[in-house]
Short mmCIF file of C-alpha atoms and ligand atoms in Angstrom, two decimals:
data_model
loop_
_atom_site.label_atom_id
_atom_site.label_comp_id
_atom_site.label_asym_id
_atom_site.label_seq_id
_atom_site.Cartn_x
_atom_site.Cartn_y
_atom_site.Cartn_z
CA UNK A 28 11.74 -15.50 16.70
CA UNK A 29 9.53 -12.96 15.17
CA UNK A 30 6.87 -12.75 17.64
CA UNK A 31 9.18 -11.64 20.04
CA UNK A 32 8.15 -7.99 20.08
CA UNK A 33 4.41 -9.26 19.95
CA UNK A 34 2.24 -8.15 23.11
CA UNK A 35 -1.26 -8.23 23.17
CA UNK A 36 -0.90 -4.38 23.88
CA UNK A 37 0.53 -3.78 20.67
CA UNK A 38 -2.55 -2.97 18.52
CA UNK A 39 -0.94 -0.75 16.20
CA UNK A 40 -0.66 -3.23 12.96
CA UNK A 41 -4.65 -4.24 13.92
CA UNK A 42 -5.88 -0.81 13.85
CA UNK A 43 -3.71 0.54 11.09
CA UNK A 44 -5.17 -2.47 9.23
CA UNK A 45 -8.49 -1.39 9.64
CA UNK A 46 -8.09 2.19 8.72
CA UNK A 47 -6.85 0.72 5.25
CA UNK A 48 -3.39 1.31 5.75
CA UNK A 49 -3.06 4.61 3.54
CA UNK A 50 -3.17 6.91 6.66
CA UNK A 51 -6.16 8.62 4.74
CA UNK A 52 -8.60 10.21 7.03
CA UNK A 53 -12.35 9.57 7.10
CA UNK A 54 -15.55 11.54 8.00
CA UNK A 55 -17.44 8.93 9.30
CA UNK A 56 -14.90 7.89 11.89
CA UNK A 57 -17.21 6.15 14.49
CA UNK A 58 -19.44 4.29 11.78
CA UNK A 59 -16.00 3.28 10.49
CA UNK A 60 -14.91 2.29 13.91
CA UNK A 61 -17.84 0.54 14.43
CA UNK A 62 -17.78 -1.25 11.23
CA UNK A 63 -14.06 -2.17 11.96
CA UNK A 64 -14.81 -3.87 15.39
CA UNK A 65 -17.42 -5.91 13.62
CA UNK A 66 -15.21 -6.77 10.73
CA UNK A 67 -12.17 -7.83 13.30
CA UNK A 68 -14.61 -10.34 15.06
CA UNK A 69 -16.24 -11.47 11.93
CA UNK A 70 -12.45 -12.22 10.77
CA UNK A 71 -11.66 -13.97 14.02
CA UNK A 72 -14.83 -16.33 13.66
CA UNK A 73 -13.90 -16.86 9.60
CA UNK A 74 -10.36 -17.82 10.63
CA UNK A 75 -11.11 -20.09 13.38
CA UNK A 76 -13.07 -22.09 10.70
CA UNK A 77 -9.89 -21.67 8.41
CA UNK A 78 -7.99 -24.80 8.12
CA UNK A 79 -4.17 -24.94 7.55
CA UNK A 80 -3.65 -26.71 4.16
CA UNK A 81 -2.08 -30.06 4.96
CA UNK A 82 1.15 -29.26 2.70
CA UNK A 83 4.37 -30.98 4.32
CA UNK A 84 6.47 -28.10 4.32
CA UNK A 85 7.49 -25.72 7.33
CA UNK A 86 5.41 -23.34 9.14
CA UNK A 87 6.80 -19.70 9.57
CA UNK A 88 5.61 -18.14 12.73
CA UNK A 89 2.89 -19.81 14.45
CA UNK A 90 0.69 -22.80 13.48
CA UNK A 91 -2.80 -22.98 14.54
CA UNK A 92 -4.93 -21.51 16.98
CA UNK A 93 -5.17 -18.11 18.35
CA UNK A 94 -1.40 -17.32 18.16
CA UNK A 95 -1.29 -17.88 14.28
CA UNK A 96 -3.95 -15.41 13.96
CA UNK A 97 -2.19 -12.97 15.96
CA UNK A 98 1.10 -14.04 14.00
CA UNK A 99 -0.92 -13.01 10.82
CA UNK A 100 -1.14 -9.50 12.36
CA UNK A 101 2.40 -9.63 13.22
CA UNK A 102 2.89 -10.13 9.04
CA UNK A 103 0.91 -7.30 8.43
CA UNK A 104 3.30 -4.91 9.90
CA UNK A 105 6.68 -6.65 9.09
CA UNK A 106 6.22 -8.66 5.97
CA UNK A 107 9.42 -7.32 4.47
CA UNK A 108 11.82 -8.72 7.19
CA UNK A 109 9.77 -11.86 7.72
CA UNK A 110 9.61 -12.69 4.14
CA UNK A 111 13.35 -11.75 3.54
CA UNK A 112 14.75 -13.67 6.48
CA UNK A 113 12.53 -16.87 6.07
CA UNK A 114 13.95 -16.89 2.49
CA UNK A 115 17.23 -18.04 4.13
CA UNK A 116 15.86 -19.74 7.30
CA UNK A 117 14.59 -22.48 5.30
CA UNK A 118 17.27 -22.81 2.81
CA UNK A 119 15.39 -21.16 -0.16
CA UNK A 120 12.96 -23.87 0.43
CA UNK A 121 9.19 -23.73 0.28
CA UNK A 122 7.25 -22.65 3.58
CA UNK A 123 3.81 -21.91 4.55
CA UNK A 124 2.73 -18.81 6.60
CA UNK A 125 -0.23 -17.93 8.11
CA UNK A 126 -2.41 -14.56 7.01
CA UNK A 127 -5.50 -13.35 8.50
CA UNK A 128 -7.53 -14.68 5.75
CA UNK A 129 -5.67 -18.17 4.66
CA UNK A 130 -2.49 -19.90 4.98
CA UNK A 131 -0.28 -19.59 1.91
CA UNK A 132 2.54 -21.73 0.68
CA UNK A 133 5.43 -19.56 -0.28
CA UNK A 134 7.74 -20.74 -3.34
CA UNK A 135 11.32 -19.72 -3.05
CA UNK A 136 13.02 -22.12 -5.68
CA UNK A 137 13.42 -20.92 -8.95
CA UNK A 138 12.92 -24.34 -10.72
CA UNK A 139 9.56 -24.73 -8.68
CA UNK A 140 8.33 -21.51 -9.65
CA UNK A 141 9.01 -21.88 -13.40
CA UNK A 142 7.06 -25.37 -12.77
CA UNK A 143 4.22 -23.42 -11.31
CA UNK A 144 3.96 -20.82 -14.18
CA UNK A 145 3.65 -23.64 -16.64
CA UNK A 146 1.32 -25.68 -14.94
CA UNK A 147 -2.37 -25.67 -16.80
CA UNK A 148 -5.20 -23.14 -15.58
CA UNK A 149 -7.11 -26.22 -14.54
CA UNK A 150 -4.63 -27.29 -12.12
CA UNK A 151 -3.14 -23.80 -10.90
CA UNK A 152 -5.26 -20.63 -11.43
CA UNK A 153 -4.19 -17.18 -11.59
CA UNK A 154 -7.72 -15.88 -12.34
CA UNK A 155 -9.25 -17.61 -9.20
CA UNK A 156 -6.46 -16.43 -6.93
CA UNK A 157 -7.11 -12.77 -8.31
CA UNK A 158 -10.89 -13.02 -8.07
CA UNK A 159 -10.40 -14.02 -4.13
CA UNK A 160 -7.58 -11.65 -3.42
CA UNK A 161 -9.52 -8.57 -4.88
CA UNK A 162 -12.92 -10.02 -3.81
CA UNK A 163 -13.61 -9.25 -7.67
CA UNK A 164 -17.15 -9.75 -7.10
CA UNK A 165 -17.61 -6.74 -5.08
CA UNK A 166 -15.05 -4.61 -6.54
CA UNK A 167 -14.54 -5.33 -10.29
CA UNK A 168 -18.29 -7.08 -10.88
CA UNK A 169 -19.22 -10.70 -12.02
CA UNK A 170 -18.21 -10.27 -15.70
CA UNK A 171 -14.58 -9.28 -15.05
CA UNK A 172 -14.49 -12.79 -13.25
CA UNK A 173 -16.24 -14.65 -16.06
CA UNK A 174 -14.48 -13.08 -19.25
CA UNK A 175 -10.94 -11.70 -19.64
CA UNK A 176 -11.36 -10.97 -23.02
CA UNK A 177 -9.35 -7.51 -22.26
CA UNK A 178 -6.17 -9.00 -21.40
CA UNK A 179 -5.38 -10.50 -25.00
CA UNK A 180 -6.59 -6.86 -26.11
CA UNK A 181 -3.68 -5.48 -23.64
CA UNK A 182 -1.02 -8.01 -24.51
CA UNK A 183 -1.61 -8.31 -28.44
CA UNK A 184 -3.23 -5.00 -29.86
CA UNK A 185 -1.94 -2.66 -27.44
CA UNK A 186 1.63 -3.58 -27.70
CA UNK A 187 1.52 -4.23 -31.43
CA UNK A 188 0.01 -0.66 -32.02
CA UNK A 189 2.52 1.27 -29.60
CA UNK A 190 5.04 2.26 -32.45
CA UNK A 191 1.80 4.26 -34.29
CA UNK A 192 0.23 5.52 -30.97
CA UNK A 193 3.77 6.46 -29.65
CA UNK A 194 3.00 10.12 -30.90
CA UNK A 195 0.10 10.46 -28.85
CA UNK A 196 1.56 8.96 -25.77
CA UNK A 197 4.34 11.71 -26.07
CA UNK A 198 1.87 14.70 -26.67
CA UNK A 199 -0.30 13.67 -23.70
CA UNK A 200 2.80 13.25 -21.42
CA UNK A 201 4.05 16.75 -22.58
CA UNK A 202 0.56 18.28 -22.03
CA UNK A 203 0.14 16.84 -18.61
CA UNK A 204 3.34 17.74 -17.15
CA UNK A 205 2.85 21.40 -18.44
CA UNK A 206 -0.57 21.45 -16.80
CA UNK A 207 0.33 20.13 -13.56
CA UNK A 208 3.30 21.98 -13.06
CA UNK A 209 2.18 25.42 -14.08
CA UNK A 210 4.23 27.28 -11.90
CA UNK A 211 7.71 26.23 -13.00
CA UNK A 212 9.31 28.93 -14.77
CA UNK A 213 12.95 28.93 -15.31
CA UNK A 214 15.29 29.49 -12.42
CA UNK A 215 12.82 28.76 -9.69
CA UNK A 216 12.31 25.61 -8.06
CA UNK A 217 8.70 24.33 -7.53
CA UNK A 218 7.92 21.43 -5.14
CA UNK A 219 5.42 18.55 -6.60
CA UNK A 220 3.66 16.08 -4.99
CA UNK A 221 5.03 13.25 -6.53
CA UNK A 222 2.85 10.32 -6.51
CA UNK A 223 -0.66 12.51 -7.14
CA UNK A 224 1.33 14.04 -10.26
CA UNK A 225 2.52 10.52 -11.34
CA UNK A 226 -1.00 9.02 -10.94
CA UNK A 227 -2.38 11.73 -12.94
CA UNK A 228 0.08 11.86 -15.80
CA UNK A 229 0.01 7.94 -16.16
CA UNK A 230 -3.82 8.28 -15.96
CA UNK A 231 -4.08 11.04 -19.00
CA UNK A 232 -1.50 9.18 -21.27
CA UNK A 233 -3.26 5.55 -20.75
CA UNK A 234 -6.43 7.10 -21.39
CA UNK A 235 -5.04 9.32 -24.58
CA UNK A 236 -4.95 5.58 -25.82
CA UNK A 237 -7.87 4.23 -24.05
CA UNK A 238 -10.94 6.68 -24.75
CA UNK A 239 -8.81 9.36 -26.44
CA UNK A 240 -9.51 13.25 -26.38
CA UNK A 241 -11.20 15.02 -24.91
CA UNK A 242 -12.38 12.50 -22.34
CA UNK A 243 -8.66 11.45 -21.25
CA UNK A 244 -8.18 15.32 -20.15
CA UNK A 245 -11.59 15.72 -18.09
CA UNK A 246 -10.60 16.44 -14.83
CA UNK A 247 -13.76 14.67 -13.80
CA UNK A 248 -12.77 11.71 -15.48
CA UNK A 249 -9.28 11.69 -14.16
CA UNK A 250 -10.54 12.00 -10.52
CA UNK A 251 -12.87 9.25 -11.01
CA UNK A 252 -10.51 6.78 -12.18
CA UNK A 253 -7.53 7.92 -9.67
CA UNK A 254 -10.23 7.50 -7.00
CA UNK A 255 -11.45 4.17 -7.91
CA UNK A 256 -7.87 2.78 -8.05
CA UNK A 257 -7.79 3.78 -4.27
CA UNK A 258 -11.17 2.98 -3.41
CA UNK A 259 -10.78 -0.41 -4.59
CA UNK A 260 -7.95 -1.16 -2.85
CA UNK A 261 -9.78 -0.07 0.67
CA UNK A 262 -12.54 -2.04 -0.17
CA UNK A 263 -10.39 -4.89 -0.60
CA UNK A 264 -8.73 -4.42 2.78
CA UNK A 265 -12.00 -4.20 4.32
CA UNK A 266 -14.18 -6.74 2.78
CA UNK A 267 -11.65 -9.44 2.68
CA UNK A 268 -12.05 -9.95 6.30
CA UNK A 269 -15.53 -10.46 6.22
CA UNK A 270 -17.20 -14.04 5.72
CA UNK A 271 -18.52 -14.47 2.45
CA UNK A 272 -22.33 -14.76 3.68
CA UNK A 273 -21.84 -11.39 5.46
CA UNK A 274 -20.46 -9.36 2.34
CA UNK A 275 -23.60 -8.70 0.82
CA UNK A 276 -24.83 -6.66 4.05
CA UNK A 277 -21.19 -5.21 4.68
CA UNK A 278 -20.54 -4.23 0.92
CA UNK A 279 -22.81 -1.27 0.52
CA UNK A 280 -21.56 -0.13 3.49
CA UNK A 281 -17.70 -0.02 2.71
CA UNK A 282 -17.58 -0.01 -0.89
CA UNK A 283 -17.91 3.07 -3.30
CA UNK A 284 -17.74 0.75 -6.34
CA UNK A 285 -21.54 1.23 -7.24
CA UNK A 286 -21.43 5.24 -6.91
CA UNK A 287 -17.86 4.86 -9.01
CA UNK A 288 -19.74 2.81 -11.69
CA UNK A 289 -22.65 5.24 -12.09
CA UNK A 290 -20.32 8.32 -12.22
CA UNK A 291 -18.05 6.39 -14.84
CA UNK A 292 -21.26 5.57 -16.64
CA UNK A 293 -22.36 9.02 -16.89
CA UNK A 294 -19.25 9.88 -18.10
CA UNK A 295 -18.39 7.01 -20.89
CA UNK A 296 -22.06 6.63 -21.73
CA UNK A 297 -22.21 9.38 -24.35
CA UNK A 298 -18.90 8.04 -26.10
CA UNK A 299 -19.94 4.58 -25.84
CA UNK A 300 -23.39 5.32 -27.59
CA UNK A 301 -21.92 7.12 -30.16
CA UNK A 302 -19.80 4.45 -31.05
CA UNK A 303 -22.59 1.76 -30.88
CA UNK A 304 -24.37 4.13 -33.63
CA UNK A 305 -21.23 4.00 -35.64
CA UNK A 306 -21.02 0.24 -35.51
CA UNK A 307 -24.77 -0.15 -36.18
CA UNK A 308 -24.15 2.09 -39.43
CA UNK A 309 -20.68 0.98 -40.78
CA UNK A 310 -20.68 -2.58 -39.37
CA UNK A 311 -17.30 -3.49 -37.91
CA UNK A 312 -15.13 -1.99 -39.87
CA UNK A 313 -15.07 1.64 -41.74
CA UNK A 314 -12.43 4.27 -42.74
CA UNK A 315 -11.47 6.49 -40.00
CA UNK A 316 -12.78 4.13 -37.13
CA UNK A 317 -10.93 5.14 -34.06
CA UNK A 318 -8.09 3.05 -32.81
CA UNK A 319 -8.77 2.84 -29.08
CA UNK A 320 -9.50 0.88 -26.44
CA UNK A 321 -13.13 1.57 -26.97
CA UNK A 322 -13.27 -0.08 -30.40
CA UNK A 323 -11.05 -3.04 -29.20
CA UNK A 324 -13.57 -3.86 -26.59
CA UNK A 325 -16.43 -3.29 -28.71
CA UNK A 326 -14.53 -5.66 -31.35
CA UNK A 327 -13.91 -8.28 -28.68
CA UNK A 328 -16.73 -8.34 -26.07
CA UNK A 329 -18.86 -11.01 -25.68
CA UNK A 330 -22.63 -10.84 -26.80
CA UNK A 331 -24.16 -9.88 -23.36
CA UNK A 332 -21.40 -6.87 -22.83
CA UNK A 333 -20.93 -5.76 -26.42
CA UNK A 334 -23.59 -3.21 -26.15
CA UNK A 335 -23.79 -2.57 -22.52
CA UNK A 336 -22.70 0.62 -21.09
CA UNK A 337 -22.63 -0.54 -17.72
CA UNK A 338 -20.86 -3.67 -18.33
CA UNK A 339 -18.20 -1.61 -20.61
CA UNK A 340 -17.72 0.80 -18.01
CA UNK A 341 -16.82 -1.44 -15.23
CA UNK A 342 -14.39 -2.99 -17.84
CA UNK A 343 -12.73 0.54 -18.32
CA UNK A 344 -12.82 0.90 -14.86
CA UNK A 345 -10.92 -2.20 -14.07
CA UNK A 346 -8.40 -1.58 -16.93
CA UNK A 347 -7.71 1.97 -15.40
CA UNK A 348 -7.22 0.41 -12.05
CA UNK A 349 -4.45 -2.01 -13.38
CA UNK A 350 -2.75 0.59 -15.59
CA UNK A 351 -2.81 3.37 -12.90
CA UNK A 352 -1.98 1.82 -9.84
CA UNK A 353 1.11 -0.12 -10.72
CA UNK A 354 2.68 2.08 -13.30
CA UNK A 355 2.63 5.63 -10.84
CA UNK A 356 3.62 3.49 -8.22
CA UNK A 357 6.65 2.43 -10.14
CA UNK A 358 7.42 6.10 -11.58
CA UNK A 359 7.11 7.60 -8.31
CA UNK A 360 9.72 4.69 -6.69
CA UNK A 361 12.38 5.62 -9.49
CA UNK A 362 12.08 9.29 -9.33
CA UNK A 363 12.64 8.96 -5.50
CA UNK A 364 15.66 6.98 -6.15
CA UNK A 365 17.05 9.24 -8.80
CA UNK A 366 16.68 12.35 -6.56
CA UNK A 367 18.18 10.79 -3.54
CA UNK A 368 21.36 9.75 -5.83
CA UNK A 369 21.62 12.63 -8.28
CA UNK A 370 24.82 11.36 -9.55
CA UNK A 371 22.59 9.31 -12.23
CA UNK A 372 20.66 12.43 -13.46
CA UNK A 373 23.49 13.31 -16.05
CA UNK A 374 24.38 10.07 -17.50
CA UNK A 375 20.89 9.34 -18.30
CA UNK A 376 20.17 12.61 -19.42
CA UNK A 377 23.08 12.53 -21.76
CA UNK A 378 21.78 9.07 -23.30
CA UNK A 379 18.35 10.53 -23.86
CA UNK A 380 19.51 13.45 -25.18
CA UNK A 381 21.90 11.49 -27.65
CA UNK A 382 19.39 9.06 -28.77
CA UNK A 383 16.39 11.67 -29.11
CA UNK A 384 18.89 13.46 -31.53
CA UNK A 385 19.20 10.16 -33.47
CA UNK A 386 15.68 8.52 -33.40
CA UNK A 387 13.37 11.53 -32.13
CA UNK A 388 10.63 11.02 -29.88
CA UNK A 389 9.69 7.36 -30.82
CA UNK A 390 9.09 3.74 -29.65
CA UNK A 391 12.61 3.01 -31.35
CA UNK A 392 14.05 5.84 -29.21
CA UNK A 393 12.86 4.10 -26.02
CA UNK A 394 14.47 0.83 -26.74
CA UNK A 395 17.45 2.32 -27.19
CA UNK A 396 17.75 3.94 -23.82
CA UNK A 397 19.52 1.19 -22.12
CA UNK A 398 20.61 3.29 -19.07
CA UNK A 399 17.04 4.69 -18.13
CA UNK A 400 15.62 1.13 -19.04
CA UNK A 401 17.97 -0.50 -16.44
CA UNK A 402 17.86 2.20 -13.95
CA UNK A 403 13.95 1.88 -13.89
CA UNK A 404 14.31 -1.97 -13.37
CA UNK A 405 16.76 -1.55 -10.48
CA UNK A 406 13.92 0.48 -8.91
CA UNK A 407 11.45 -2.31 -9.58
CA UNK A 408 13.89 -5.06 -8.26
CA UNK A 409 14.28 -3.29 -5.11
CA UNK A 410 10.59 -2.09 -4.79
CA UNK A 411 8.81 -4.60 -6.56
CA UNK A 412 5.36 -3.95 -7.11
CA UNK A 413 4.62 -6.20 -4.04
CA UNK A 414 6.72 -8.53 -1.60
CA UNK A 415 5.17 -11.35 -3.41
CA UNK A 416 4.18 -12.23 -6.86
CA UNK A 417 2.59 -15.08 -8.69
CA UNK A 418 -0.22 -15.51 -6.89
CA UNK A 419 -2.09 -18.74 -7.62
CA UNK A 420 -4.97 -21.04 -6.39
CA UNK A 421 -4.72 -24.76 -6.71
CA UNK A 422 -7.80 -26.11 -8.54
CA UNK A 423 -7.20 -29.91 -8.15
CA UNK A 424 -4.79 -31.50 -6.25
CA UNK A 425 -1.31 -31.30 -7.45
CA UNK A 426 2.51 -32.39 -6.72
CA UNK A 427 5.39 -30.43 -7.34
CA UNK A 428 8.30 -32.17 -8.78
CA UNK A 429 10.29 -32.18 -5.45
CA UNK A 430 7.16 -34.21 -4.09
CA UNK A 431 5.54 -31.52 -2.33
CA UNK A 432 1.66 -32.60 -2.38
CA UNK A 433 -0.89 -29.41 -2.70
CA UNK A 434 -4.19 -30.19 -1.96
CA UNK A 435 -7.00 -28.32 -3.79
CA UNK A 436 -7.91 -24.88 -2.42
CA UNK A 437 -3.97 -24.15 -1.58
CA UNK A 438 -2.93 -20.74 -1.99
CA UNK A 439 0.72 -20.00 -3.67
CA UNK A 440 2.87 -17.45 -4.46
CA UNK A 441 6.40 -16.54 -4.78
CA UNK A 442 8.67 -14.81 -2.50
CA UNK A 443 9.60 -11.71 -4.55
CA UNK A 444 11.40 -10.07 -2.01
CA UNK A 445 13.66 -12.99 -0.90
CA UNK A 446 14.60 -13.74 -4.52
CA UNK A 447 15.18 -10.03 -5.48
CA UNK A 448 17.18 -9.75 -2.58
CA UNK A 449 19.32 -12.82 -3.14
CA UNK A 450 23.04 -12.50 -3.28
CA UNK A 451 23.47 -15.31 -5.85
CA UNK A 452 20.82 -13.74 -8.13
CA UNK A 453 21.98 -9.88 -7.57
CA UNK A 454 25.54 -9.11 -6.26
CA UNK A 455 25.27 -6.58 -3.45
CA UNK A 456 21.34 -6.75 -3.61
CA UNK A 457 20.84 -3.91 -0.67
CA UNK A 458 22.61 -1.45 -2.78
CA UNK A 459 20.70 0.15 -5.36
CA UNK A 460 22.81 -0.25 -8.68
CA UNK A 461 21.08 1.93 -11.32
CA UNK A 462 23.10 0.47 -14.05
CA UNK A 463 23.43 -2.90 -12.82
CA UNK A 464 21.34 -4.23 -15.87
CA UNK A 465 22.56 -2.17 -18.43
CA UNK A 466 26.22 -3.53 -17.55
CA UNK A 467 24.68 -7.18 -17.74
CA UNK A 468 23.04 -6.32 -21.12
CA UNK A 469 26.69 -5.15 -22.58
CA UNK A 470 28.11 -8.76 -22.04
CA UNK A 471 26.25 -10.55 -24.91
CA UNK A 472 23.47 -10.27 -27.58
CA UNK A 473 21.34 -13.09 -25.19
CA UNK A 474 21.92 -11.16 -22.37
CA UNK A 475 21.08 -7.78 -23.71
CA UNK A 476 17.74 -9.17 -24.40
CA UNK A 477 17.35 -11.03 -21.31
CA UNK A 478 17.68 -8.11 -19.02
CA UNK A 479 15.44 -5.48 -20.48
CA UNK A 480 13.01 -4.25 -17.95
CA UNK A 481 9.63 -5.66 -19.80
CA UNK A 482 11.36 -9.10 -19.35
CA UNK A 483 10.59 -11.44 -16.59
CA UNK A 484 12.39 -14.43 -15.02
CA UNK A 485 12.23 -16.49 -12.12
CA UNK A 486 14.12 -14.09 -10.16
CA UNK A 487 12.89 -11.29 -11.38
CA UNK A 488 8.78 -10.93 -10.39
CA UNK A 489 7.83 -7.38 -10.68
CA UNK A 490 5.64 -8.09 -13.73
CA UNK A 491 5.22 -11.78 -12.35
CA UNK A 492 6.47 -14.34 -14.87
CA UNK A 493 5.38 -16.81 -17.50
CA UNK A 494 1.86 -16.79 -19.31
CA UNK A 495 -0.03 -14.85 -16.85
CA UNK A 496 2.82 -12.18 -16.58
CA UNK A 497 1.55 -8.20 -16.90
CA UNK A 498 -0.20 -8.01 -20.31
CA UNK A 499 0.23 -4.36 -20.12
CA UNK A 500 4.25 -4.20 -19.14
CA UNK A 501 5.37 -3.44 -22.69
CA UNK A 502 2.68 -0.47 -22.87
CA UNK A 503 4.00 0.36 -19.26
CA UNK A 504 7.85 0.27 -19.76
CA UNK A 505 7.64 2.58 -22.76
CA UNK A 506 5.16 4.98 -21.01
CA UNK A 507 7.46 4.94 -18.04
CA UNK A 508 10.69 5.64 -19.71
CA UNK A 509 8.73 7.99 -21.85
CA UNK A 510 7.85 9.98 -18.85
CA UNK A 511 11.04 9.90 -17.24
CA UNK A 512 12.83 11.04 -20.42
CA UNK A 513 10.62 13.96 -20.71
CA UNK A 514 11.11 14.99 -17.11
CA UNK A 515 14.86 15.04 -17.69
CA UNK A 516 14.82 16.77 -20.61
CA UNK A 517 12.55 19.62 -19.43
CA UNK A 518 13.46 20.07 -15.94
CA UNK A 519 16.13 20.05 -13.26
CA UNK A 520 15.11 17.65 -10.64
CA UNK A 521 16.23 17.44 -6.94
CA UNK A 522 15.20 16.02 -3.62
CA UNK A 523 13.44 17.80 -0.96
CA UNK A 524 15.99 17.05 1.65
CA UNK A 525 19.34 16.16 -0.03
CA UNK A 526 20.28 12.65 -0.25
CA UNK A 527 17.29 11.09 1.27
CA UNK A 528 14.85 8.88 -0.25
CA UNK A 529 11.54 8.90 1.15
CA UNK A 530 10.51 5.88 2.95
CA UNK A 531 8.29 3.39 1.47
CA UNK A 532 5.05 2.39 3.26
CA UNK A 533 4.69 -1.26 3.73
CA UNK A 534 1.50 -3.09 4.46
CA UNK A 535 1.31 -6.85 4.62
CA UNK A 536 2.58 -7.94 1.50
CA UNK A 537 1.99 -4.58 -0.17
CA UNK A 538 4.29 -1.72 -0.78
CA UNK A 539 3.68 1.90 -1.70
CA UNK A 540 6.11 4.60 -2.21
CA UNK A 541 5.59 7.63 -0.11
CA UNK A 542 2.40 8.90 -0.73
CA UNK A 543 2.69 12.45 0.34
CA UNK A 544 6.69 13.23 -0.23
CA UNK A 545 7.58 16.11 -3.00
CA UNK A 546 10.26 16.40 -5.26
CA UNK A 547 11.56 19.67 -6.59
CA UNK A 548 11.47 20.65 -10.20
CA UNK A 549 12.72 23.54 -12.28
CA UNK A 550 12.32 24.28 -15.80
CA UNK A 551 15.11 24.02 -17.85
CA UNK A 552 16.48 26.27 -20.31
CA UNK A 553 15.28 25.37 -23.81
CA UNK A 554 18.64 24.15 -26.03
C1 LIG B 628 -11.58 12.25 -5.13
O1 LIG B 628 -10.35 12.02 -4.09
C2 LIG B 628 -9.85 13.35 -3.67
C3 LIG B 628 -8.76 13.14 -2.72
O2 LIG B 628 -8.88 12.10 -1.67
C4 LIG B 628 -11.03 13.84 -2.86
O3 LIG B 628 -10.53 15.40 -2.65
C5 LIG B 628 -12.19 14.18 -4.09
O4 LIG B 628 -13.40 14.95 -3.54
C6 LIG B 628 -12.67 12.80 -4.40
N1 LIG B 628 -13.73 12.78 -5.32
C7 LIG B 628 -14.60 12.49 -4.98
C8 LIG B 628 -16.00 12.71 -6.51
O5 LIG B 628 -15.18 11.63 -4.32
#
C-alpha cells in the first residue's frame, strides 16, 4: 500500500539521498554526481548480495529482489508514515523492513524492548550496531570501536560533577547568547538562525567543561566541532552505500574526517602537550588539577591512547559530535514549539523566575523546574531524536521470549515513532501538550520521579533505554533547561510567522528541525 505512489520516474528520494539530504550545496557538484552514480551502482550490487534474515515476522513493504530495493528508497522519503502505520498494521507486533543496506527487525512491544535492553552485550550488541551504522572505522576511527572508556566518564564523572561545574555552564550560556545576539537591544526584535545559534551555544557550553577557557570560545575550534558534526553525517550517508572492500578507495574522496582530525590536533595539541607535562611532573594528582574532560580522558585512557595527541583528538571530536548534534536539535525543536504556541511562554517564565528567586542559578534550581522539564520532554516525545531507537546487532543466535528466532547478524531497533504516538501510552498523542508530564508527575511521588525528562522507559525512547541509554543525558537535560531558562528570563520570544512551527526535515529514520528557520528575540528590560 505504501508503494502506490512509487513510479520508476520518482527518483527524488534517491537523488536527495545522494545529495546527503541536508540540502547543503557543494562546489564540486560534478565529481559528487559521478561519485553518486558510482555509489548507487555499488549499493545495488551490495544489496543484491544481501540476504533477507530468516526471521519469522511479517515483512513491511516488499520482500526480496529489486522491488525491495526500491521500497528501501521509498522508506527514505516516507519513514515517518511507514513506521507509524506499520505499528498498528501488525497489531503492535514485530515486523521487518528492507533498508538500502540491510533488513531491520523492528520491535514494537514494550516487553520485548525491555528484554532486548537487558540481554548481554555478547548476545545483542549496541556498540557493534553503532560501529556499522556510523561506519565508525571511517568516521570516528578504530580506537573508538575498540575502547569506550569515555562512556563511563560521561555517565559517572560528568554527571556527578554537574553541581560543581554548573556555575561555569551558566557563565558560558550567558556569554554565548550575548556574543551571538549582539544586535539585540531593548525594544527591538532581531531574527536569529535557530539551529546555528543552538549549535554554537551547545558547543561552547559543553566545551567549557570539556576543554575550558579560552579554547571553548575559539571561533576556529567551534567551527571545527560544528562542521565535523555535520561532516560525519554526510560521510555516513555516502559511505554506508559503498561495499566494504571499496571503502578504502571511496573514503578519501568523500570523508573530511582526516582533515578535521589534523585541524583538531593543531588546536588541541598545545593543551594536551601541556597537560602531559603536568602529569609527568606531578603524577596523577596535584592541587589545582583542572577539572575537565581532558583530565578525565588522561586519567582513564588505555596505554596506547594516554599520550597520543592524535587519538585523544579523535576521542574529543567524537564526544563533541555526540554532544552537539543531539542537544542542538533538541533545543531547536523545543524553541520552535514554544514560539508556535506562545501561551506556554508566561507559565514557564513565571516558574523559572520563582525557582531562581529561591535557589539562584543552580543545578538544584533546574530540578525544580517541572513545567520547563515537561515542555522539553514533550518536545522530545514528538520529535524524538530519530524515528527509531535502540539499534542493536545480534551477535549470536538469540530467541525472544515470544519465540521469535533472531539469527546472528540480525539488526534490531525499536519503533520510537510508533510508541511515542500510541494513544494507549500518550492520550491525544498528535497534540503537543507541553505540561503533559508535569501533570503526570503531580500525581504521586513515584510518578514524579518516573516522568522527568532524563528518565527513560520502553515507551519513551528519545535517550534510548536500559544499560546503553545516552550516558550524557543528565548533562544534556541540565544544559538544555539552563539554556531555555536563560533565554526566557532575558529575551522576549516570538515566531517569524505567527502560530507556525517550522517543518521538520525527515530523511529515512532521521529527523532534524528546520535548519534555516529563524525565531525573533527582543532583549527584555532588566527587572
Ligand atoms: C564550516 O562550515 C561553514 C558553513 O557550512 C563554512 O562556511 C565554513 O567555511 C566551514 N569551515 C571550514 C574550515 O571548512
